[in-house]
Coordinates of C-alpha atoms in Angstrom, one line a residue:
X296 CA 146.1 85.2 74.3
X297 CA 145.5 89.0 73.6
X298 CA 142.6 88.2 71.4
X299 CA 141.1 85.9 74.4
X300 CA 141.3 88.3 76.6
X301 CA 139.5 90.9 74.7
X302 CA 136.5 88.7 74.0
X303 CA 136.5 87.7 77.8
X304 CA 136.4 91.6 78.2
X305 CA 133.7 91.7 75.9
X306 CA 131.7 89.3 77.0
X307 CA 131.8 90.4 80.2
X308 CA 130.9 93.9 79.4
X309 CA 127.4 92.5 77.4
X310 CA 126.5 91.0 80.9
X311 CA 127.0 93.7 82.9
X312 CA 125.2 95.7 80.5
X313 CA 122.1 93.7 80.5
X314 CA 122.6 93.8 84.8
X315 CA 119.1 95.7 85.6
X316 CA 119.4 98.8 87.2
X317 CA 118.6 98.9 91.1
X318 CA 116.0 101.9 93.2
X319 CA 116.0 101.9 96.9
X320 CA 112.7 103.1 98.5
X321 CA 112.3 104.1 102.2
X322 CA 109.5 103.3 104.2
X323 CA 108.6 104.4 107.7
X324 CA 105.7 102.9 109.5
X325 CA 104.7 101.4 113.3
X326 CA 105.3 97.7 112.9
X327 CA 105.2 98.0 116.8
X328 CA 103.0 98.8 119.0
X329 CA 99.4 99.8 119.0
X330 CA 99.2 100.8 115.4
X331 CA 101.4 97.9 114.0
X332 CA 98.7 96.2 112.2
X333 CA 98.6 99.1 109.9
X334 CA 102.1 99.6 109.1
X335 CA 102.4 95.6 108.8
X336 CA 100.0 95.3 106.7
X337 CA 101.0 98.1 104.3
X338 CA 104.4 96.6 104.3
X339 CA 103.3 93.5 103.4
X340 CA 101.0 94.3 100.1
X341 CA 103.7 97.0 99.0
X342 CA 106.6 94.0 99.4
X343 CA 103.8 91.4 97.5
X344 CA 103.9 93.2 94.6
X345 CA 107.6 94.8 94.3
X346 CA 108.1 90.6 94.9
X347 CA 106.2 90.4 91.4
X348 CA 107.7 92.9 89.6
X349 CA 110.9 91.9 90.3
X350 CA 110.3 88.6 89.4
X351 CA 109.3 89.7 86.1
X352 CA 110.6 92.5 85.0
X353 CA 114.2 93.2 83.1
X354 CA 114.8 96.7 83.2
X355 CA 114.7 97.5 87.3
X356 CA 114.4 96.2 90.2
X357 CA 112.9 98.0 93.8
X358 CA 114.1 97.5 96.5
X359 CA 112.3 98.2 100.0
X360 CA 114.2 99.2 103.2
X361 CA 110.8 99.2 105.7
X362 CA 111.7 100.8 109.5
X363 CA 109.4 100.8 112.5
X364 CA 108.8 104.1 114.1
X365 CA 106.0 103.1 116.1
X366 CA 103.7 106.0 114.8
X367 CA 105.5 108.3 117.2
X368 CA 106.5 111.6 115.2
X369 CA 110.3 111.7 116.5
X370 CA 110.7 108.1 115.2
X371 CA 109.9 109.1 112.0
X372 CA 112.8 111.6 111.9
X373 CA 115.4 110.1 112.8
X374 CA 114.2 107.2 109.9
X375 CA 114.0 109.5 107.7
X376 CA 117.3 110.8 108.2
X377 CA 118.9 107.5 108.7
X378 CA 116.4 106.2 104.8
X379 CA 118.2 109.4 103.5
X380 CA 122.0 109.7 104.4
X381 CA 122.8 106.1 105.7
X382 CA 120.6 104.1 102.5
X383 CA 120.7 106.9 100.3
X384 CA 117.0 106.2 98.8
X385 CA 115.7 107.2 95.5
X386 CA 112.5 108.0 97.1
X387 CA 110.0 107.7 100.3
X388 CA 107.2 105.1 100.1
X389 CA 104.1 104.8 101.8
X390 CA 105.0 106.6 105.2
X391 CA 101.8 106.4 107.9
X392 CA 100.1 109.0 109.4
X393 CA 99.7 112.9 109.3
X394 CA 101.6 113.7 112.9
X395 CA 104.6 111.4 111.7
X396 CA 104.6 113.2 107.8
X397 CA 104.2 116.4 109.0
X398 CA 107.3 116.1 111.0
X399 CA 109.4 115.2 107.8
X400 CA 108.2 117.9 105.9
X401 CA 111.0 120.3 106.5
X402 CA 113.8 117.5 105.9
X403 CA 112.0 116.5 102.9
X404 CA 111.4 119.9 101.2
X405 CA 114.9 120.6 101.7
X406 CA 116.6 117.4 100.2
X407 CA 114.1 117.0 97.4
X408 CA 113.2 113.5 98.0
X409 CA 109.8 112.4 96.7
X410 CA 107.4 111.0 99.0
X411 CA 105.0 108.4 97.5
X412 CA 101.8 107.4 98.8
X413 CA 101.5 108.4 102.1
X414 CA 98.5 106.8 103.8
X415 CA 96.9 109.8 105.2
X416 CA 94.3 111.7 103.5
X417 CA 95.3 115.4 105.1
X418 CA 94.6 118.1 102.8
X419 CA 97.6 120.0 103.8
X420 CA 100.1 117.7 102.3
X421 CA 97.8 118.8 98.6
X422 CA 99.1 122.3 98.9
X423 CA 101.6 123.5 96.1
X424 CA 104.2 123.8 98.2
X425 CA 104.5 120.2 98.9
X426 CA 104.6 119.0 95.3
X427 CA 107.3 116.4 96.0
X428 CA 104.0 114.4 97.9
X429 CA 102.4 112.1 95.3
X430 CA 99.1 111.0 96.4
X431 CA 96.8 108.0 95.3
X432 CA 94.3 108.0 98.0
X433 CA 91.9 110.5 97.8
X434 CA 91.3 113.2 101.1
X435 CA 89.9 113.7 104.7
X436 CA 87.7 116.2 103.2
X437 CA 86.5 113.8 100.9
X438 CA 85.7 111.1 103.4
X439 CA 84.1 113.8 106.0
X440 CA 81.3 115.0 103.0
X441 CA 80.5 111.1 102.8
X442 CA 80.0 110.7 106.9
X443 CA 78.0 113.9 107.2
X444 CA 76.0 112.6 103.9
X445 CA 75.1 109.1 105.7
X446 CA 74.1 110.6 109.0
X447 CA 72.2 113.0 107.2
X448 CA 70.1 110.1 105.5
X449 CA 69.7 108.4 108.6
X450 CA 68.3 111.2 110.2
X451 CA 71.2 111.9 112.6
X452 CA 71.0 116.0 113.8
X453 CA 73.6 116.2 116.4
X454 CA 76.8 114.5 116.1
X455 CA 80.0 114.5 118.7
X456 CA 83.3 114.0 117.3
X457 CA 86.1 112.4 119.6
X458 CA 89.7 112.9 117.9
X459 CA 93.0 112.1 118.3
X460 CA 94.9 115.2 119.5
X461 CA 97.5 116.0 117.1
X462 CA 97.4 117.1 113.4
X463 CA 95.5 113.8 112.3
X464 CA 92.9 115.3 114.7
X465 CA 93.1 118.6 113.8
X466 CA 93.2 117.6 110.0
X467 CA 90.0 115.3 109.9
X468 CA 88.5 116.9 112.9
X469 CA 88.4 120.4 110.9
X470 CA 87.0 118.8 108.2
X471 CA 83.9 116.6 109.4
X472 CA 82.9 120.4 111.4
X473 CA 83.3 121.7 107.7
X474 CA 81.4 118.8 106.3
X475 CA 78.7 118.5 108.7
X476 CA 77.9 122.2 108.9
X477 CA 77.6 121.8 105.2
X478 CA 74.8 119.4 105.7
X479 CA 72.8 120.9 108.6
X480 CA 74.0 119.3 111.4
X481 CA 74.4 120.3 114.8
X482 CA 78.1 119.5 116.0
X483 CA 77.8 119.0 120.0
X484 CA 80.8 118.8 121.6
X485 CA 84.4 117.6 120.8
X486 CA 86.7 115.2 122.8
X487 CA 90.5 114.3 122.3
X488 CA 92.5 111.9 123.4
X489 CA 96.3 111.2 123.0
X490 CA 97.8 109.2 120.1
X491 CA 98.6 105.3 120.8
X492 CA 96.8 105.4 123.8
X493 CA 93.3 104.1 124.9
X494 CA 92.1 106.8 127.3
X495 CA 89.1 107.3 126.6
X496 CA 86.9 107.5 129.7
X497 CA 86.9 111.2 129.8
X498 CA 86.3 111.3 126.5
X499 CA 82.8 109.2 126.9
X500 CA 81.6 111.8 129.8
X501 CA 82.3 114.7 127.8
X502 CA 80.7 113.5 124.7
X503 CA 77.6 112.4 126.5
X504 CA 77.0 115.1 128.7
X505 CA 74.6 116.7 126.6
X506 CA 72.2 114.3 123.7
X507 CA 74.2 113.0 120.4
X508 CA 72.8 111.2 117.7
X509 CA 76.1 109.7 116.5
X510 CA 79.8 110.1 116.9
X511 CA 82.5 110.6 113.7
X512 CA 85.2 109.0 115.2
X513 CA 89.3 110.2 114.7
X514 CA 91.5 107.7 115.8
X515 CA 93.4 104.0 115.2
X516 CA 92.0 100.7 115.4
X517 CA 92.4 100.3 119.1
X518 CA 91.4 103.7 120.7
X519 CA 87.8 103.9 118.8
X520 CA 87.1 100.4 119.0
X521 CA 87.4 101.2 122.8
X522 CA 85.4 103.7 123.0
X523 CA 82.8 102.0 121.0
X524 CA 83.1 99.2 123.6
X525 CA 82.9 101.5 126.5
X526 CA 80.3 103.8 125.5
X527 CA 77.8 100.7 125.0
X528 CA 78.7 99.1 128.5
X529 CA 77.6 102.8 129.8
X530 CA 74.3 102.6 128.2
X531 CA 75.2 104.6 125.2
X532 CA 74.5 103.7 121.2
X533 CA 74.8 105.8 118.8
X534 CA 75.6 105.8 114.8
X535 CA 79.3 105.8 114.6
X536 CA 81.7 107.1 111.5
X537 CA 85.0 106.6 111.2
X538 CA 87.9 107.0 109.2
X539 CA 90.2 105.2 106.8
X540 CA 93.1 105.6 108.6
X541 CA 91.3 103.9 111.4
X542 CA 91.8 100.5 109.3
X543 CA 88.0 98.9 109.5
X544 CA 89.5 95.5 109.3
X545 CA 91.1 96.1 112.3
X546 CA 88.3 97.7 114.3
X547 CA 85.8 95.0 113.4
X548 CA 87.8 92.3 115.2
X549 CA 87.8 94.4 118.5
X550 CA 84.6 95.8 118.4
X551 CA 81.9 93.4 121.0
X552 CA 78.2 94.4 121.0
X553 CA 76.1 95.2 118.2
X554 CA 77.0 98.6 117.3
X555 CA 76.1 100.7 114.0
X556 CA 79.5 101.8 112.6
X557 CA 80.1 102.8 109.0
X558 CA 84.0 103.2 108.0
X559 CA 84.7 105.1 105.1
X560 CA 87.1 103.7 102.6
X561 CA 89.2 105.6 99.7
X562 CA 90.1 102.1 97.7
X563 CA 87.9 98.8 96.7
X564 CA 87.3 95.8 98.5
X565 CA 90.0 93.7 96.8
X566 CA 88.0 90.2 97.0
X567 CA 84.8 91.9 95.3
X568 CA 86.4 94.2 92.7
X569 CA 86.9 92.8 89.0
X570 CA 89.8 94.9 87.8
X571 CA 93.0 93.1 86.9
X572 CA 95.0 94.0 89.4
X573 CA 92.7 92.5 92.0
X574 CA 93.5 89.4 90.0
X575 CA 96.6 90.0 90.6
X576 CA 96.8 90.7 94.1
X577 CA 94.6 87.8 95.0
X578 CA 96.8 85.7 93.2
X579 CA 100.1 87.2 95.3
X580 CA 98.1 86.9 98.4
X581 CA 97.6 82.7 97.9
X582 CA 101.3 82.6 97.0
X583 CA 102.4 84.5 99.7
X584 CA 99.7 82.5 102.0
X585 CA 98.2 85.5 103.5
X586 CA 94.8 84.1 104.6
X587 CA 93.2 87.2 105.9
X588 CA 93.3 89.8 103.2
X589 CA 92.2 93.4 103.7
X590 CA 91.9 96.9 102.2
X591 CA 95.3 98.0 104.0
X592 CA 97.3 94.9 101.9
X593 CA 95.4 96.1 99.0
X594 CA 96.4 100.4 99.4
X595 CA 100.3 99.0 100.0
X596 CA 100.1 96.6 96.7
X597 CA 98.6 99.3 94.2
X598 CA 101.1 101.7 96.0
X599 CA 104.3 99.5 94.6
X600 CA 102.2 99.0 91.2
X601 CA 102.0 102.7 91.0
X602 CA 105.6 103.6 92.2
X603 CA 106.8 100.7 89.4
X604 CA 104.9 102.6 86.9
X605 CA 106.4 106.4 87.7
X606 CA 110.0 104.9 87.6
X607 CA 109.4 102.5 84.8
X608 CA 108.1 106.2 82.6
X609 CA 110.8 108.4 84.3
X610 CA 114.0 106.1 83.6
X611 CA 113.6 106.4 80.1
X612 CA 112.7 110.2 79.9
X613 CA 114.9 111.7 82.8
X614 CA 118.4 111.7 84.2
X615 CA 117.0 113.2 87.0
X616 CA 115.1 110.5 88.6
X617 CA 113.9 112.1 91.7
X618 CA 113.0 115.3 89.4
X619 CA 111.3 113.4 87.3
X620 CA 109.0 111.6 89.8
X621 CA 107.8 115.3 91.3
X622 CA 107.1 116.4 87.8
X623 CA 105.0 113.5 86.6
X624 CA 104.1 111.0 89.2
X625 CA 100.5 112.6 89.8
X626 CA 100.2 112.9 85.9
X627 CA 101.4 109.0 85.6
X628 CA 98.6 108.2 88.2
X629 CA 95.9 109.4 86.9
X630 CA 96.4 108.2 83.7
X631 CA 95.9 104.6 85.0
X632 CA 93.0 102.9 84.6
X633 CA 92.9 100.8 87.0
X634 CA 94.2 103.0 89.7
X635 CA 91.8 105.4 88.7
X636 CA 88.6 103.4 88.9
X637 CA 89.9 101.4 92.5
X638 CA 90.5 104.7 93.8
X639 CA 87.5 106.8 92.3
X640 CA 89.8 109.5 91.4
X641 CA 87.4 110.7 88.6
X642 CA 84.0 110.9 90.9
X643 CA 82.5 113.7 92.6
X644 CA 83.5 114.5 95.7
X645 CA 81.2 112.3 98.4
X646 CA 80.5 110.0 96.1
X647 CA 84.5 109.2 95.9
X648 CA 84.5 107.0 98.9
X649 CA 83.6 103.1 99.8
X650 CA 80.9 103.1 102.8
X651 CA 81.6 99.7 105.0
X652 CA 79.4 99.1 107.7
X653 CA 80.7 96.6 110.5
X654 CA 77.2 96.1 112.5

């Protein structure tokens, strides 16, 4: 009896042994409201591939606790604090937006959670003293030398910029000023508008009271696609740029008359690109019968491949988990191929963007 209960004690000790170890990650994104289609989409190519590595690997699994804060700042907050002392998370994953992730900055700091892959390309989040931010997409800086590089070749002099009035705005905004000074252009005037809202008529009389050539464009899906649509019923068409964060996929859906619009992009176009991990994701997407596939899926899938990759190196090196992903994550990036090329991390600035034109 004694000796059968010691092999049933052994036995049961090899399976719980071989039992994979279990990370939590904490998301906070709008999956309501004017941005959701953002945050959804994120969600969704971030939960496509944890799905697959979870399927297949041994060692770990990932969990993903995602929470809707509607891309409201306060929101953000309280998920965070609810991610951190009610789920107890190993890390933050893929929050959206710069006015939502500069409000957690302070919380974050202070517990010494890493934050992975937010999507927002605000330079501020590069500083030193955020080192616990771990970025893949490359910045607003970046993207504003591209825009002022286009209008420049297309002849544009004067250029108006209409942004979304909080630290998004202030981020990009600062930076296409920068950017198109840099190139010889003429910034006319500057309009703002509030965030998740489409009120934009002032916005259109300002911008227009004096002669523009284009406008570079700081704001979601649904207030620049008005304005766009607005502007045109008013007699007005200019070259347009806009952002990443706007979400071009998005935007082309809304957008009614034959406008010139180019969006710049920081990662590839996941039908056309030839790496394996478009293979991959294509191949998650049919699965998962997604049929409209965009750039936002794409960001949120290579965002759980890289995340799988910094744990995967820092559970074998570290005790320290959370340590361990502040120390090396950038480091574990960059030496990815893949990631890498998709993201042009390794090109000269300007040229380290994807210009999509919806006209």
């Amino acid at each position: 009896m004694i000796r059968a209960l010691l092999l049933m004690l052994v036995i049961t000790s090899s399976v719980a042994a071989k039992q994979p170890q279990s990370f939590t990650l904490g998301m906070s994104s709008a999956t309501q409201g004017p941005a959701k289609d953002i945050g959804l989409a994120l969600g969704l190519g971030a939960q496509l591939y944890f799905d697959r590595h979870n399927r297949e690997n041994e060692s770990f699994k990932i969990n993903l606790v995602h929470l809707n804060d509607g891309y409201e700042p306060l929101n953000t907050v309280a998920n965070t604090r609810r991610l951190i002392e009610l789920y107890e998370v190993d890390a933050l994953f893929g929050y959206m937006g710069t006015p939502t992730t500069t409000a957690i900055l302070d919380l974050v700091r202070k517990q010494q959670v890493p934050l992975l892959f937010p999507y927002t390309g605000a330079q501020s989040f590069r500083l030193s003293k955020n080192e616990f931010i771990i970025h893949l997409r490359n910045s607003y800086e970046h993207e504003a030398i591209a825009q002022a590089k286009y209008l420049k070749s297309k002849g544009a002099k004067n250029i108006a910029l209409l942004v979304q009035a909080d630290e998004f705005g202030l981020e990009a905004g600062n930076s296409l000023i920068t950017a198109m000074k840099g190139q010889g252009l003429n910034v006319t005037n500057t309009a703002r508008f509030r965030r998740n809202s489409t009120d934009i008529e002032s916005a259109i009389k300002v911008l227009f009271s004096t002669p523009v050539d284009a406008v570079a464009l700081v704001g979601t899906y649904s207030p620049v696609g008005e304005f766009i649509n607005k502007a045109h019923e008013q007699g007005h068409s200019p070259l347009y740029t806009a952002m990443s964060f706007t979400s071009q996929a998005s935007l082309s859906s809304l957008i009614k008359h034959h406008s010139i619009v180019m969006v710049t992009e920081v990662v590839a176009d996941p039908l056309t690109c030839q790496q394996g991990l478009c293979s991959l994701f294509k191949e998650d997407l049919t699965q998962a019968g997604v049929v409209a596939p965009n750039r936002l899926h794409f960001e949120g899938y290579l965002n759980a491949y890289a995340t799988t990759k910094i744990i995967d190196f820092c559970q074998t090196r570290s005790s320290n988990l959370q340590q361990c992903i502040i120390s090396y994550g950038s480091r574990v990036v960059r030496n990815d191929p893949d990631l890498t090329a998709l993201f042009k991390l390794n090109e000269k600035v300007g040229d380290n963007v994807y210009q999509v034109m919806l006209n």
